[in-house]
Amino acid sequence: MSDNSTVMGAGSPLSGEVLPPVKTKGRIGEFVSKFCRQRMSLTAAGFIVLLLLIAVFGPFLTPYNPDEANYEVLMAGPSADHWAGTDEYGRDILSRLIDGTRLTLAVSLSAVFIAAVLGTILGLLSGFYGGWLDRLIMRGSDVLFSFPDLLLAIGIVAILGPGLSNVVIAVAVFGTPSFARIIRSVTLSAKETLFVEAARSMGAKNGRIIWRHIFPETVPSIIVNVSMKVGGAILAAASLSFLGMGAKTTEPDWGAMLSMGRDYLSIAPHIVYFPGIAIFLTVLAFNLVGDGLRDALDPKMKN
Amino acid sequence: MTQHLLEVQGLETEFARGGGSVKAVAGVDFHIQKGEVLGLVGESGCGKSVTSLSIMRLLKDTPGKISAGSVRFEGTDLVKLPEKEMRRIRGNDLAMIFQEPMTSLNPVLRIGLQLAEPIMMHLGYGRKKAREHAIHMLRLVGIPRAEELVDDYPHQLSGGMRQRVMIAMAMSCHPKLLIADEPTTALDVTIQAQILDLMKSLKEEQDMGMLLITHDLGVVAELCDRVVVMYAGRVVEEASVHELFANPRHPYTRGLIHSVPKLRQKVRRLESIKGNVPDLSQMPHGCKFAPRCEFVMEQCLAEEPRLLPVEGLEERKSRCWLTQQENAEGGESA
């Protein structure tokens, strides 16, 4: 008996509780290793990085001046001189595609960025405060949801007038409600957590709780939704340009290039092929990255 | 008589449910003095936690609403206080510890930051001073390597350590009253004892009042000075901790005490009180405990007894016809 009690008394009461310092990868490390396991998404991400580099260094990469007409090679097919052929003014299509990358990415990324910021703010407010504010924001979203996306964008551009900056506004407006809805639902579950109640019990202000405790919970959803929406935004911007409501026809926007090439589809199909392929690949890449991000950020999909 | 630290009078809290409303707390009275530990005991669903949330005015995100009564904290009625002033009291004079240490810390924020925020807010400290104070508090609750641990995330700590952090947070602004809602229920037994000891010594050091909510009578015996037993949203018995265990007057309290398994007795079956807490929307008419009571009489079903002093003692009350009969008889013979 006495032996026993000595043994019991020997250990400090705390010794059982102290954890050895564990080396953990952390949230970001874990996310990176998970994402890298998905080949498709990784490849797509590589493609997007390439696109971004092209967008930044475009002017140094173009083999020809993208705006220079050359009437000796009108609508020439792909050749060693002009890899993607030339258009109806004899401009080098590859150069125009490279130059247009910046325009396309700038329009779609800024539109999605605006939509994400607006939607996140609205979603946080709506989910956190509830009541009439929630109803107002959600019914407003429903109204926007009830329009077909492109029709709404066309309507907005029709009001504001054509031009790329108005295309950005239009695409941002129809992207906002989906962010608002997603962030609202995350907010609703996050504000029920005990640590929010604990923070409240310590006297934290609402703004503090939203910013410190609820916003971080929504970040994964925001990232995933951004990557998913960029593809749609590229398509929408291209469609508006194709319909003559976005970029001017002189600008090397991919959608505008499609629009111009349409008239010569039967005699020079390559004028539309290459911008079309560019749009297709870019949208596909963003969607694949979005899928990969969703899988990597979803804590329920542990493997 | 001196002013009580906390005085709850006729507190009623209603929850909206399917058009109507049910009373989760139906007229609760108790008080806590400075430096005193009051135990609030009862089964699950008897309104203990709702009472504590009502005191803290944390019902905003629930369908619940305080419908009557007052909660006087050092003389000011918290029920009538504007939200802004309430926020200044929460975490400052009035702090709370929750049942689940695993989820009451935000997993994505460093511990030091979570500790420092209320300190900066209530004590007006700068970032650096608040951090030092946070480290000091962590040391105070017995956390080793406190200066390293402030930069850890909650998942790097065990449940007992997290509860210590929560206690450090609640104590950081020197509250006058600490509400502990089942602070040890989620912990294993050895850690429970450590946490209880810690709370006891901190309470004595800082001379604060404490409202300890629990269903564990062992914890009550360990820590409390006085006990209030709740059943179905009502106080059924109030006594000093010694009186309660030595001489429980309400049949419900007796049942609770008997259902604790005893170490030196060989028993085949654990004792229990038959039945469940009645559904809040289908309360019996008379005494709310009558359907489960072994001493039930006709009077019990007809009319609800009031919470009355027992044997003329101050702070010794019971809500039962039986004790009131005995009282009357005792009064006659005396």
Coordinates of C-alpha atoms in Angstrom, one line a residue, chain A residues 61-266:
Chain A
L61 CA 6.7 37.7 -76.0
T62 CA 4.8 38.7 -79.0
P63 CA 6.5 37.7 -82.2
Y64 CA 4.8 40.6 -84.1
N65 CA 3.2 43.8 -83.2
P66 CA -0.4 42.7 -82.4
D67 CA -1.9 45.8 -83.9
E68 CA 0.1 46.0 -87.0
A69 CA -1.8 45.2 -90.2
N70 CA 0.0 43.3 -92.9
Y71 CA -2.0 43.3 -96.1
E72 CA 0.3 40.8 -97.8
V73 CA -0.8 37.9 -95.5
L74 CA -4.6 38.5 -95.1
M75 CA -6.3 35.6 -93.4
A76 CA -3.3 33.3 -93.9
G77 CA -3.5 29.9 -92.3
P78 CA -1.1 28.7 -89.6
S79 CA 2.5 28.6 -91.0
A80 CA 6.1 28.7 -89.7
D81 CA 6.0 32.5 -89.8
H82 CA 2.6 32.9 -88.2
W83 CA 2.0 29.9 -85.9
A84 CA -1.7 30.7 -85.5
G85 CA -2.2 32.4 -88.9
T86 CA -3.3 36.0 -89.5
D87 CA -6.7 37.7 -89.4
E88 CA -8.6 39.7 -91.9
Y89 CA -6.2 42.7 -91.5
G90 CA -3.2 40.4 -91.7
R91 CA -2.5 40.8 -87.9
D92 CA -0.7 37.9 -86.3
I93 CA -3.3 36.0 -84.3
L94 CA -0.8 34.5 -81.8
S95 CA 0.5 37.9 -80.9
R96 CA -3.0 39.1 -80.4
L97 CA -3.9 36.1 -78.3
I98 CA -0.8 36.8 -76.1
D99 CA -1.6 40.4 -75.8
G100 CA -5.2 39.7 -75.1
T101 CA -4.4 37.3 -72.2
R102 CA -3.9 40.3 -70.0
L103 CA -7.2 41.9 -71.0
T104 CA -9.1 38.7 -70.5
L105 CA -7.6 37.9 -67.1
A106 CA -7.8 41.5 -65.9
V107 CA -11.5 41.7 -66.8
S108 CA -12.5 38.4 -65.3
L109 CA -10.4 38.5 -62.2
S110 CA -11.3 42.0 -61.3
A111 CA -15.0 41.2 -61.8
V112 CA -14.8 38.1 -59.6
F113 CA -12.8 40.0 -57.0
I114 CA -15.4 42.7 -56.8
A115 CA -18.2 40.1 -56.6
A116 CA -16.3 38.2 -53.8
V117 CA -15.7 41.3 -51.7
L118 CA -19.3 42.5 -52.1
G119 CA -20.8 39.1 -51.7
T120 CA -18.7 38.3 -48.6
I121 CA -19.7 41.5 -46.9
L122 CA -23.4 41.0 -47.7
G123 CA -23.3 37.3 -46.7
L124 CA -21.6 38.0 -43.4
L125 CA -24.1 40.8 -42.5
S126 CA -27.0 38.7 -43.6
G127 CA -26.0 35.6 -41.8
F128 CA -24.8 37.3 -38.6
Y129 CA -27.6 39.8 -38.0
G130 CA -30.5 37.9 -39.5
G131 CA -33.9 39.6 -39.3
W132 CA -35.0 42.2 -41.8
L133 CA -31.4 42.8 -43.1
D134 CA -31.1 39.1 -43.9
R135 CA -34.5 39.0 -45.7
L136 CA -33.6 42.2 -47.6
I137 CA -30.3 40.8 -48.8
M138 CA -31.5 37.3 -49.6
R139 CA -34.6 38.5 -51.5
G140 CA -32.4 40.9 -53.4
S141 CA -30.2 38.0 -54.3
D142 CA -33.2 36.0 -55.4
V143 CA -34.2 38.7 -57.7
L144 CA -30.8 38.7 -59.3
F145 CA -30.8 34.9 -59.4
S146 CA -34.1 34.9 -61.3
F147 CA -32.4 36.4 -64.4
P148 CA -30.4 34.2 -66.7
D149 CA -26.8 35.4 -66.0
L150 CA -26.0 36.6 -69.5
L151 CA -29.3 38.4 -69.9
L152 CA -28.7 40.3 -66.7
A153 CA -25.3 41.3 -67.9
I154 CA -26.6 42.4 -71.2
G155 CA -29.2 44.4 -69.4
I156 CA -26.6 46.1 -67.2
V157 CA -24.3 46.9 -70.1
A158 CA -27.3 48.2 -72.1
I159 CA -27.9 50.7 -69.3
L160 CA -24.3 51.6 -68.6
G161 CA -23.1 51.5 -72.2
P162 CA -20.6 49.2 -73.8
G163 CA -17.0 49.1 -72.7
L164 CA -14.8 46.7 -70.7
S165 CA -15.2 48.5 -67.4
N166 CA -18.9 48.2 -67.7
V167 CA -18.5 44.5 -68.5
V168 CA -16.6 44.2 -65.2
I169 CA -19.4 45.8 -63.3
A170 CA -22.0 43.6 -65.1
V171 CA -20.2 40.4 -64.4
A172 CA -19.5 41.4 -60.8
V173 CA -23.2 42.2 -60.2
F174 CA -24.4 38.8 -61.3
G175 CA -21.6 37.1 -59.4
T176 CA -22.3 38.7 -56.1
P177 CA -25.5 36.9 -55.0
S178 CA -23.8 33.4 -55.2
F179 CA -21.0 34.6 -52.9
A180 CA -23.6 36.2 -50.6
R181 CA -25.5 33.0 -50.3
I182 CA -22.5 30.8 -49.7
I183 CA -20.9 33.1 -47.1
R184 CA -24.3 33.5 -45.4
S185 CA -24.7 29.8 -44.9
V186 CA -21.1 29.4 -43.5
T187 CA -21.8 32.4 -41.2
L188 CA -25.0 30.8 -39.9
S189 CA -23.2 27.7 -38.8
A190 CA -20.1 29.6 -37.6
K191 CA -22.0 31.9 -35.3
E192 CA -23.5 28.9 -33.5
T193 CA -20.1 27.7 -32.5
L194 CA -19.2 27.8 -28.8
F195 CA -16.1 29.9 -29.4
V196 CA -18.3 32.7 -30.7
E197 CA -20.5 32.4 -27.6
A198 CA -17.4 32.3 -25.5
A199 CA -16.1 35.5 -27.2
R200 CA -19.5 37.1 -26.6
S201 CA -19.4 36.1 -23.0
M202 CA -16.1 37.9 -22.7
G203 CA -17.7 41.1 -23.9
A204 CA -16.6 41.1 -27.6
K205 CA -18.3 43.5 -29.9
N206 CA -20.2 42.2 -32.9
G207 CA -17.8 43.7 -35.4
R208 CA -14.9 42.0 -33.6
I209 CA -16.7 38.7 -33.6
I210 CA -17.5 38.9 -37.3
W211 CA -13.9 39.9 -38.3
R212 CA -11.9 37.7 -35.9
H213 CA -14.1 34.6 -35.5
I214 CA -16.5 34.3 -38.4
F215 CA -14.6 35.7 -41.4
P216 CA -11.7 33.2 -41.1
E217 CA -14.2 30.4 -41.2
T218 CA -15.5 31.6 -44.5
V219 CA -12.1 32.0 -46.3
P220 CA -12.0 28.4 -47.7
S221 CA -15.4 28.9 -49.2
I222 CA -14.4 32.2 -50.7
I223 CA -11.2 30.8 -52.3
V224 CA -13.1 27.9 -53.8
N225 CA -15.9 30.0 -55.1
V226 CA -13.5 32.5 -56.6
S227 CA -11.7 29.9 -58.6
M228 CA -15.0 28.4 -59.8
K229 CA -16.4 31.7 -60.8
V230 CA -13.4 32.9 -62.8
G231 CA -14.2 30.5 -65.6
G232 CA -17.7 31.7 -65.8
A233 CA -16.6 35.3 -65.7
I234 CA -14.2 34.7 -68.7
L235 CA -17.0 33.2 -70.7
A236 CA -19.4 35.9 -69.8
A237 CA -17.0 38.7 -70.7
A238 CA -16.1 36.9 -73.9
S239 CA -19.8 36.5 -74.7
L240 CA -20.4 40.2 -74.1
S241 CA -17.5 41.1 -76.3
F242 CA -18.7 38.7 -78.9
L243 CA -22.0 40.4 -78.9
G244 CA -20.3 43.7 -79.4
M245 CA -21.0 45.0 -75.9
G246 CA -17.6 44.6 -74.4
A247 CA -14.2 45.2 -75.8
K248 CA -13.9 47.4 -78.9
T249 CA -13.2 45.3 -82.0
T250 CA -9.8 46.9 -82.3
E251 CA -8.8 45.6 -78.8
P252 CA -7.2 42.1 -78.8
D253 CA -9.9 40.7 -76.5
W254 CA -10.5 37.0 -77.1
G255 CA -14.2 37.4 -77.3
A256 CA -13.9 40.3 -79.7
M257 CA -11.6 38.2 -81.8
L258 CA -14.2 35.5 -82.0
S259 CA -16.7 38.1 -83.0
M260 CA -14.6 39.5 -85.8
G261 CA -13.7 36.0 -87.1
R262 CA -17.3 34.9 -87.3
D263 CA -17.8 36.7 -90.7
Y264 CA -15.0 34.7 -92.2
L265 CA -15.8 31.4 -90.6
S266 CA -16.3 29.5 -93.9

